[in-house]
């Protein structure tokens, strides 16, 4: 029996599953792009001579701009229309993809990736806020499960598509693959997606946007550059100090202004705050692990980009199955149990990866990928639903922006923190093997495994072989350290869920979460998928 009467049906209700298909296609381009780039990292080392720090900035420039603008773009989409925000995001993302394909240096590629981040910041929150508005509460958890599952499929398609392109074309083709997807999503969105907006028409919070951007940029910049300058460097201390001041001022301003970009009071609801922390730590583990896995498969196990892409795909395929399944299981098990169990499984997968040696084969990696995919899939859908279900539907732009901000900040910090742990451990482990080499050679070898192997190939005889073996051993040693740290953060997220995340919403939040008032009890069973007391 349908629990939503004709008068209560939102705009686009009749086309909601077709609209979900368009939203998932728009989301797919972001998922593909994130893992396409990871597969291409070793190629960028060879083609653009990028260092470890430059590789991190090529990844984090996109993520940092994305994360910094999400709250602003979510607010703008609520004000001016969510379909309009989605369309502009697709246009900017497509333009940035074309520019990235023809970038000639690591610095230019970093800038064009930042432009793609602007587009992504408009696309991703629009997809989730449109979904929240066109689906009634009884179907929303299921739709979010599909949405999260498609995000996993994008992650799976990225390495395979990227590996195929890198085996046959130049590295820029991994960005041009976004263009046909963007064009298709633009046309389909114009035809069937409603342009919903917040009827209260909130004003734009320009000071809040500026403070959040300054704070996040300073924080992640400091973390990324710690291996290069050291924790006590004036540059690093200044970056962290600016981050503390700017983010503190952001919180103070949001509490003071009458049109906040993000109502700090939302964090009083543990379904919002605890779930946000969980999402942050889920993507910390996922993005940080991908940064190393693609390099291990190519530099250590010797796979081509396509072979590496095919062997990375299981994590996303498992995630794509686990996320929709979690959307259904949460009705019986609840949010707390699902999120905590998912993070525990993901943490164990990372701990298993932390036992990798130079003799470990692909079977070792495959077991960890299955654990990671299952754990992340089971955690992310219930956590996302918890965030979206804690807010009224007219604030869907803000809610989806917060959800996506936690995803992107978690990803950026995963690459930055785990990358910093890795770089420090790699350089320290390899330093004795570089003793006696010219300073320029030693410096190059200590910056990345690709550079060290290139140096080793130019050195004849046993000395070159010894350096190559030492570089591979140092890479695996440093990677294990990073995975162990990542596992700790995943298990911390599980602890947060167990202590603070409610298993189900309180009855009084039904109306705020979009359950229609006056619906008979027997018709609420589906609507209360994750809301029943």
XYZ file of C-alpha atoms in Angstrom:
533
model
C 0.000 0.000 0.000
C 1.389 3.387 -0.961
C 1.979 5.532 2.140
C 2.211 8.801 0.160
C -1.055 10.332 -1.048
C -1.298 12.178 -4.348
C -1.376 15.558 -2.553
C 1.777 14.755 -0.561
C 3.854 13.530 -3.486
C 6.931 15.696 -4.150
C 7.786 17.165 -7.557
C 9.124 14.463 -9.837
C 7.657 11.650 -7.713
C 6.281 9.742 -10.723
C 9.698 9.848 -12.418
C 11.731 9.300 -9.241
C 13.481 6.086 -10.322
C 14.418 7.601 -13.700
C 15.615 10.700 -11.874
C 17.730 8.456 -9.617
C 19.307 6.964 -12.752
C 20.311 10.452 -13.956
C 21.667 11.377 -10.524
C 23.674 8.166 -10.404
C 25.108 8.857 -13.865
C 26.193 12.304 -12.657
C 27.733 10.734 -9.556
C 29.416 8.059 -11.653
C 31.668 10.597 -13.369
C 33.085 11.669 -9.977
C 33.702 8.086 -8.883
C 35.411 7.205 -12.161
C 37.610 10.292 -12.013
C 38.853 9.635 -8.484
C 40.216 6.155 -9.226
C 41.265 6.851 -12.813
C 43.790 9.294 -11.397
C 45.098 6.816 -8.811
C 45.833 4.258 -11.544
C 47.640 6.977 -13.495
C 49.925 8.037 -10.606
C 52.888 5.836 -11.630
C 52.490 7.059 -15.229
C 52.583 10.668 -14.017
C 55.848 9.897 -12.213
C 57.339 8.723 -15.512
C 55.704 11.237 -17.891
C 55.656 14.432 -15.809
C 58.474 13.500 -13.367
C 56.144 14.161 -10.416
C 57.477 13.733 -6.883
C 55.516 12.158 -4.000
C 54.548 15.611 -2.761
C 53.385 16.665 -6.238
C 51.367 13.465 -6.607
C 49.647 14.223 -3.326
C 48.850 17.770 -4.469
C 47.494 16.551 -7.825
C 45.093 14.368 -5.822
C 44.413 16.828 -3.006
C 43.989 19.989 -5.117
C 40.744 18.508 -6.432
C 39.652 17.114 -3.085
C 40.545 20.247 -1.147
C 38.687 22.639 -3.466
C 35.789 20.186 -3.579
C 35.589 19.945 0.215
C 36.099 23.664 0.777
C 33.230 24.691 -1.510
C 30.647 22.005 -0.692
C 28.866 23.906 2.066
C 28.697 26.996 -0.131
C 27.458 25.141 -3.190
C 24.918 23.218 -1.103
C 23.534 26.512 0.172
C 23.514 27.976 -3.341
C 21.643 24.977 -4.721
C 18.981 25.356 -2.010
C 18.596 29.006 -2.983
C 18.821 28.976 -6.794
C 17.734 25.433 -7.650
C 19.345 22.018 -7.330
C 19.055 21.069 -10.991
C 20.725 24.359 -11.981
C 23.613 23.655 -9.600
C 23.957 20.155 -11.036
C 24.046 21.467 -14.621
C 26.673 24.129 -13.890
C 28.747 21.575 -12.014
C 28.732 19.197 -14.969
C 29.793 21.981 -17.358
C 32.697 23.109 -15.136
C 33.758 19.526 -14.440
C 33.811 18.764 -18.175
C 35.871 21.885 -18.933
C 38.361 21.018 -16.184
C 38.656 17.478 -17.538
C 39.606 18.735 -20.996
C 42.158 21.158 -19.501
C 43.651 18.381 -17.320
C 44.077 16.100 -20.334
C 46.462 18.591 -21.941
C 48.349 19.770 -18.823
C 52.102 19.717 -19.462
C 53.512 19.919 -15.927
C 52.527 18.703 -12.441
C 51.746 22.283 -11.377
C 49.421 22.899 -14.331
C 47.685 19.582 -13.694
C 47.235 20.563 -10.047
C 45.498 23.790 -11.137
C 43.192 22.080 -13.636
C 42.304 19.453 -11.057
C 41.312 22.293 -8.725
C 38.929 23.537 -11.442
C 37.416 20.064 -11.621
C 36.945 20.317 -7.859
C 34.719 23.361 -8.356
C 32.534 21.334 -10.701
C 32.462 18.338 -8.378
C 31.418 20.587 -5.472
C 28.326 21.561 -7.453
C 27.533 18.043 -8.711
C 27.729 15.794 -5.692
C 25.542 17.588 -3.099
C 22.965 18.319 -5.806
C 22.539 14.608 -6.545
C 21.846 13.683 -2.924
C 19.620 16.695 -2.194
C 17.524 16.055 -5.334
C 17.214 12.405 -4.292
C 16.060 13.422 -0.812
C 13.403 15.715 -2.283
C 11.924 13.364 -4.893
C 11.831 10.193 -2.748
C 9.436 9.858 0.190
C 10.929 8.789 3.521
C 9.765 5.202 3.086
C 11.916 4.750 -0.026
C 14.751 7.096 0.803
C 17.079 4.657 2.571
C 16.758 2.237 -0.338
C 17.491 5.006 -2.862
C 20.498 6.198 -0.828
C 21.769 2.619 -0.808
C 21.622 2.581 -4.624
C 23.270 6.035 -4.724
C 26.116 4.806 -2.496
C 26.410 1.595 -4.500
C 26.821 3.512 -7.761
C 29.598 5.488 -6.112
C 31.300 2.124 -5.626
C 30.717 1.169 -9.256
C 32.404 4.388 -10.325
C 35.385 3.414 -8.228
C 35.407 0.016 -9.985
C 35.055 1.385 -13.505
C 37.794 3.985 -12.991
C 40.791 1.615 -12.700
C 39.566 -0.616 -15.538
C 38.789 2.240 -17.924
C 41.936 4.098 -16.880
C 44.134 1.032 -17.249
C 42.735 0.326 -20.717
C 43.339 3.902 -21.848
C 46.851 4.034 -20.372
C 47.784 0.805 -22.141
C 46.764 2.202 -25.549
C 46.743 6.023 -25.348
C 48.564 8.844 -23.592
C 47.853 9.657 -19.955
C 45.582 12.623 -20.758
C 42.926 10.263 -22.111
C 41.976 9.303 -18.530
C 40.450 12.769 -18.166
C 38.784 12.988 -21.583
C 36.726 9.890 -20.718
C 34.637 12.153 -18.452
C 33.315 14.256 -21.337
C 30.721 11.877 -22.882
C 29.351 11.026 -19.423
C 29.012 14.737 -18.619
C 27.176 15.483 -21.875
C 24.736 12.579 -21.397
C 23.966 13.567 -17.793
C 23.424 17.210 -18.826
C 20.861 16.355 -21.486
C 18.997 13.779 -19.390
C 18.936 16.068 -16.347
C 17.455 18.940 -18.342
C 14.628 16.706 -19.575
C 13.447 14.953 -16.388
C 14.972 16.395 -13.174
C 12.853 19.003 -11.299
C 14.572 22.214 -10.199
C 13.641 22.081 -6.487
C 14.778 24.741 -4.024
C 14.338 25.889 -0.408
C 11.109 27.971 -0.245
C 12.607 30.203 2.474
C 15.278 31.454 -0.009
C 18.218 31.770 2.419
C 20.867 34.407 1.827
C 24.388 33.426 0.794
C 26.818 33.241 3.735
C 29.927 34.713 2.090
C 31.988 35.174 5.299
C 31.286 31.583 6.338
C 32.345 30.288 2.930
C 35.593 32.270 3.003
C 36.501 31.147 6.522
C 35.828 27.476 5.764
C 37.995 27.602 2.635
C 40.912 29.263 4.442
C 40.693 26.838 7.353
C 40.574 23.642 5.302
C 43.277 24.722 2.859
C 45.621 25.622 5.724
C 44.981 22.374 7.582
C 45.557 19.985 4.685
C 48.491 22.016 3.305
C 50.255 21.696 6.635
C 49.674 17.942 6.830
C 50.880 17.293 3.278
C 54.044 19.341 3.682
C 55.123 17.947 7.079
C 57.474 15.329 5.513
C 59.209 18.054 3.480
C 59.627 20.679 6.200
C 59.204 18.891 9.550
C 56.712 19.339 12.379
C 58.642 22.210 13.951
C 59.034 24.225 10.732
C 57.718 27.780 10.888
C 55.806 27.183 7.649
C 54.003 24.142 9.087
C 53.264 25.738 12.449
C 51.879 28.815 10.692
C 49.625 26.666 8.492
C 48.196 24.810 11.502
C 47.779 28.020 13.476
C 45.895 29.643 10.587
C 43.680 26.553 10.311
C 42.780 26.694 14.013
C 42.015 30.426 13.859
C 39.995 30.258 10.631
C 37.951 27.191 11.590
C 37.334 28.619 15.053
C 36.177 31.884 13.494
C 33.938 29.897 11.139
C 32.176 28.221 14.064
C 31.811 31.553 15.893
C 30.401 33.257 12.785
C 27.943 30.462 12.058
C 26.640 30.749 15.639
C 26.356 34.529 15.293
C 24.847 35.113 11.841
C 21.121 34.886 11.183
C 21.682 33.087 7.831
C 24.377 30.480 8.565
C 25.751 28.273 5.808
C 25.769 25.440 8.351
C 23.736 25.579 11.537
C 26.143 24.470 14.242
C 23.088 23.410 16.263
C 22.682 20.473 13.857
C 25.660 18.867 15.580
C 23.656 18.561 18.799
C 21.794 15.725 17.088
C 24.045 12.639 17.346
C 22.415 11.153 14.234
C 24.000 14.081 12.385
C 27.304 14.546 14.239
C 28.303 10.940 14.966
C 27.343 9.847 11.451
C 29.401 12.727 9.994
C 32.470 11.573 11.929
C 31.899 8.013 10.744
C 31.660 9.086 7.088
C 34.862 11.107 7.462
C 36.759 8.102 8.786
C 35.284 5.728 6.173
C 36.666 7.847 3.342
C 39.900 8.456 5.236
C 40.492 4.707 5.054
C 39.232 4.246 1.482
C 41.066 7.108 -0.236
C 44.262 6.693 1.754
C 44.487 2.985 0.939
C 43.888 3.521 -2.791
C 46.795 5.964 -2.938
C 49.224 3.136 -2.096
C 47.516 0.088 -3.566
C 47.730 1.275 -7.170
C 51.452 1.944 -6.783
C 52.067 -1.400 -5.058
C 50.346 -3.335 -7.850
C 52.459 -1.651 -10.536
C 55.833 -0.952 -8.903
C 56.043 -4.001 -6.595
C 53.964 -6.695 -8.299
C 54.808 -5.519 -11.827
C 51.309 -5.213 -13.299
C 50.518 -2.871 -16.190
C 48.004 -0.039 -15.541
C 45.166 -2.128 -17.036
C 46.126 -5.219 -15.052
C 46.327 -3.115 -11.893
C 42.928 -1.571 -12.632
C 41.301 -4.976 -13.037
C 42.836 -6.155 -9.772
C 41.674 -3.072 -7.851
C 38.078 -3.471 -9.107
C 36.960 -6.106 -6.521
C 36.882 -3.521 -3.708
C 34.379 -1.388 -5.585
C 32.324 -4.288 -6.878
C 31.913 -5.611 -3.326
C 31.099 -2.071 -2.138
C 28.481 -1.689 -4.895
C 26.703 -4.817 -3.616
C 27.186 -4.113 0.105
C 25.826 -0.537 0.106
C 22.323 -1.314 -1.285
C 22.186 -4.403 0.931
C 22.956 -2.203 3.945
C 20.082 0.089 2.938
C 17.741 -2.859 3.494
C 19.430 -4.474 6.504
C 19.395 -1.250 8.499
C 15.611 -1.656 8.916
C 16.203 -4.701 11.115
C 19.636 -4.036 12.596
C 19.720 -0.232 12.978
C 22.272 2.452 12.144
C 24.624 1.997 15.102
C 25.220 -1.709 14.548
C 25.595 -1.416 10.768
C 28.038 1.513 10.835
C 30.140 0.060 13.660
C 30.306 -3.409 12.096
C 31.249 -1.943 8.720
C 34.101 0.113 10.162
C 35.407 -2.853 12.165
C 35.518 -5.007 9.013
C 37.231 -2.182 7.063
C 39.733 -1.718 9.895
C 40.571 -5.414 9.861
C 41.100 -5.218 6.090
C 43.635 -2.431 6.622
C 45.373 -4.359 9.394
C 45.661 -7.305 7.026
C 47.215 -5.027 4.398
C 49.685 -3.842 7.050
C 51.195 -7.357 7.063
C 52.277 -7.091 3.389
C 55.862 -8.060 2.527
C 57.842 -7.860 -0.718
C 57.011 -11.568 -1.208
C 53.241 -11.145 -0.781
C 51.314 -11.869 -3.950
C 48.034 -10.548 -5.304
C 46.048 -13.055 -3.216
C 47.051 -11.138 -0.104
C 45.776 -7.894 -1.647
C 42.534 -9.503 -2.853
C 41.504 -10.674 0.629
C 42.035 -7.160 1.972
C 40.099 -5.585 -0.930
C 37.058 -7.775 -0.234
C 37.146 -6.863 3.467
C 37.528 -3.163 2.706
C 34.734 -3.144 0.131
C 32.300 -4.979 2.401
C 33.126 -2.876 5.446
C 32.903 0.471 3.703
C 29.716 -0.504 1.852
C 27.981 -1.584 5.061
C 29.012 1.607 6.874
C 28.489 4.339 4.299
C 24.813 3.859 3.331
C 23.441 3.816 6.928
C 25.696 6.730 7.926
C 24.546 8.806 4.926
C 20.890 8.038 5.634
C 21.407 9.036 9.267
C 22.751 12.447 8.224
C 19.999 13.100 5.664
C 17.256 11.712 7.912
C 18.201 14.072 10.746
C 17.308 17.214 8.754
C 14.096 18.535 7.161
C 13.870 17.968 3.400
C 13.955 21.705 2.608
C 17.505 21.738 4.041
C 18.567 18.807 1.847
C 21.222 20.921 0.141
C 22.907 21.697 3.449
C 22.575 18.095 4.633
C 23.987 16.620 1.443
C 26.763 19.216 1.439
C 27.734 18.248 4.983
C 27.682 14.565 4.055
C 29.851 15.230 1.022
C 32.169 17.559 2.936
C 32.903 14.791 5.420
C 33.574 12.393 2.528
C 35.989 14.752 0.812
C 37.718 16.034 3.937
C 38.138 12.435 5.051
C 39.616 11.536 1.664
C 41.948 14.523 1.659
C 43.145 13.798 5.176
C 43.552 10.121 4.310
C 45.919 10.915 1.470
C 47.619 13.687 3.444
C 48.101 11.946 6.802
C 48.826 8.473 5.463
C 50.990 10.041 2.750
C 52.954 11.910 5.405
C 53.421 8.740 7.461
C 54.499 6.889 4.330
C 56.934 9.542 3.077
C 58.687 9.840 6.427
C 59.026 6.064 6.848
C 60.130 5.535 3.229
C 62.863 8.165 3.351
C 64.185 6.944 6.705
C 64.264 3.284 5.627
C 65.957 3.987 2.283
C 68.521 6.503 3.562
C 71.255 3.934 4.423
C 71.044 2.396 0.931
C 71.596 5.852 -0.628
C 74.774 6.521 1.359
C 77.687 7.206 -0.967
C 75.593 8.297 -3.936
C 75.794 11.895 -5.223
C 73.456 14.269 -3.353
C 71.183 14.797 -6.376
C 70.802 11.034 -6.906
C 70.120 10.404 -3.210
C 67.550 13.216 -3.102
C 65.713 11.912 -6.176
C 65.693 8.324 -4.904
C 64.301 9.404 -1.546
C 61.347 11.245 -3.088
C 59.485 8.307 -4.663
C 59.803 4.618 -5.477
C 59.511 5.365 -9.199
C 62.459 7.752 -9.032
C 64.535 5.281 -6.992
C 63.888 2.469 -9.494
C 64.795 4.768 -12.377
C 68.090 5.613 -10.651
C 68.762 1.924 -9.954
C 68.273 1.021 -13.627
C 71.004 3.471 -14.615
C 73.537 1.976 -12.176
C 75.310 -1.092 -13.618
C 75.942 -4.344 -11.813
C 75.063 -5.390 -8.293
C 74.928 -1.846 -6.923
C 71.911 -1.016 -9.067
C 70.152 -4.270 -8.165
C 70.806 -3.684 -4.476
C 69.341 -0.167 -4.659
C 66.239 -1.458 -6.453
C 65.680 -4.135 -3.808
C 66.204 -1.613 -1.002
C 63.739 0.822 -2.611
C 61.031 -1.852 -2.927
C 61.617 -3.006 0.643
C 61.405 0.614 1.874
C 58.169 1.190 -0.050
C 56.449 -1.881 1.422
C 57.718 -1.093 4.922
C 56.407 2.486 4.716
C 53.115 1.340 3.164
C 52.553 -1.105 6.046
C 53.058 1.714 8.539
C 50.493 3.847 6.718
C 47.933 1.022 6.562
C 48.324 0.392 10.305
C 47.584 4.064 11.017
C 44.580 3.918 8.676
C 43.260 0.853 10.523
C 43.475 2.771 13.786
C 41.324 5.570 12.390
C 38.743 3.097 11.029
C 38.450 1.392 14.428
C 38.160 4.807 16.070
C 35.163 5.462 13.798
C 33.581 2.195 14.963
C 34.047 3.294 18.572
C 32.382 6.657 17.815
C 29.398 4.835 16.291
C 29.059 2.465 19.260
C 29.184 5.258 21.843
C 27.291 8.127 20.174
C 25.339 7.099 17.073
C 21.675 6.292 17.886
C 20.516 2.982 16.477
C 17.253 4.564 15.322
C 15.760 8.044 15.247
C 13.490 9.253 18.029
C 9.793 9.426 17.061
C 9.699 13.218 17.242
C 12.077 13.565 14.271
C 9.695 11.786 11.886
C 8.197 15.004 10.590
C 11.600 16.705 10.272
C 12.898 13.718 8.345
C 9.999 13.774 5.920
C 7.563 11.123 7.208
C 4.118 12.562 6.330
C 1.993 13.566 9.287
C -1.190 11.609 9.823
C -0.046 8.457 8.046
C -1.724 5.447 9.739
C 0.600 3.230 11.796
C 0.219 0.240 9.515
C 1.275 2.400 6.559
C 4.360 3.773 8.341
C 6.262 0.497 8.411
C 8.172 1.248 5.227
C 8.397 4.983 5.875
C 10.067 4.253 9.210
C 12.818 2.224 7.575
C 15.364 3.771 9.902
C 13.098 6.049 11.923
C 11.004 3.724 14.051
C 11.666 3.907 17.797
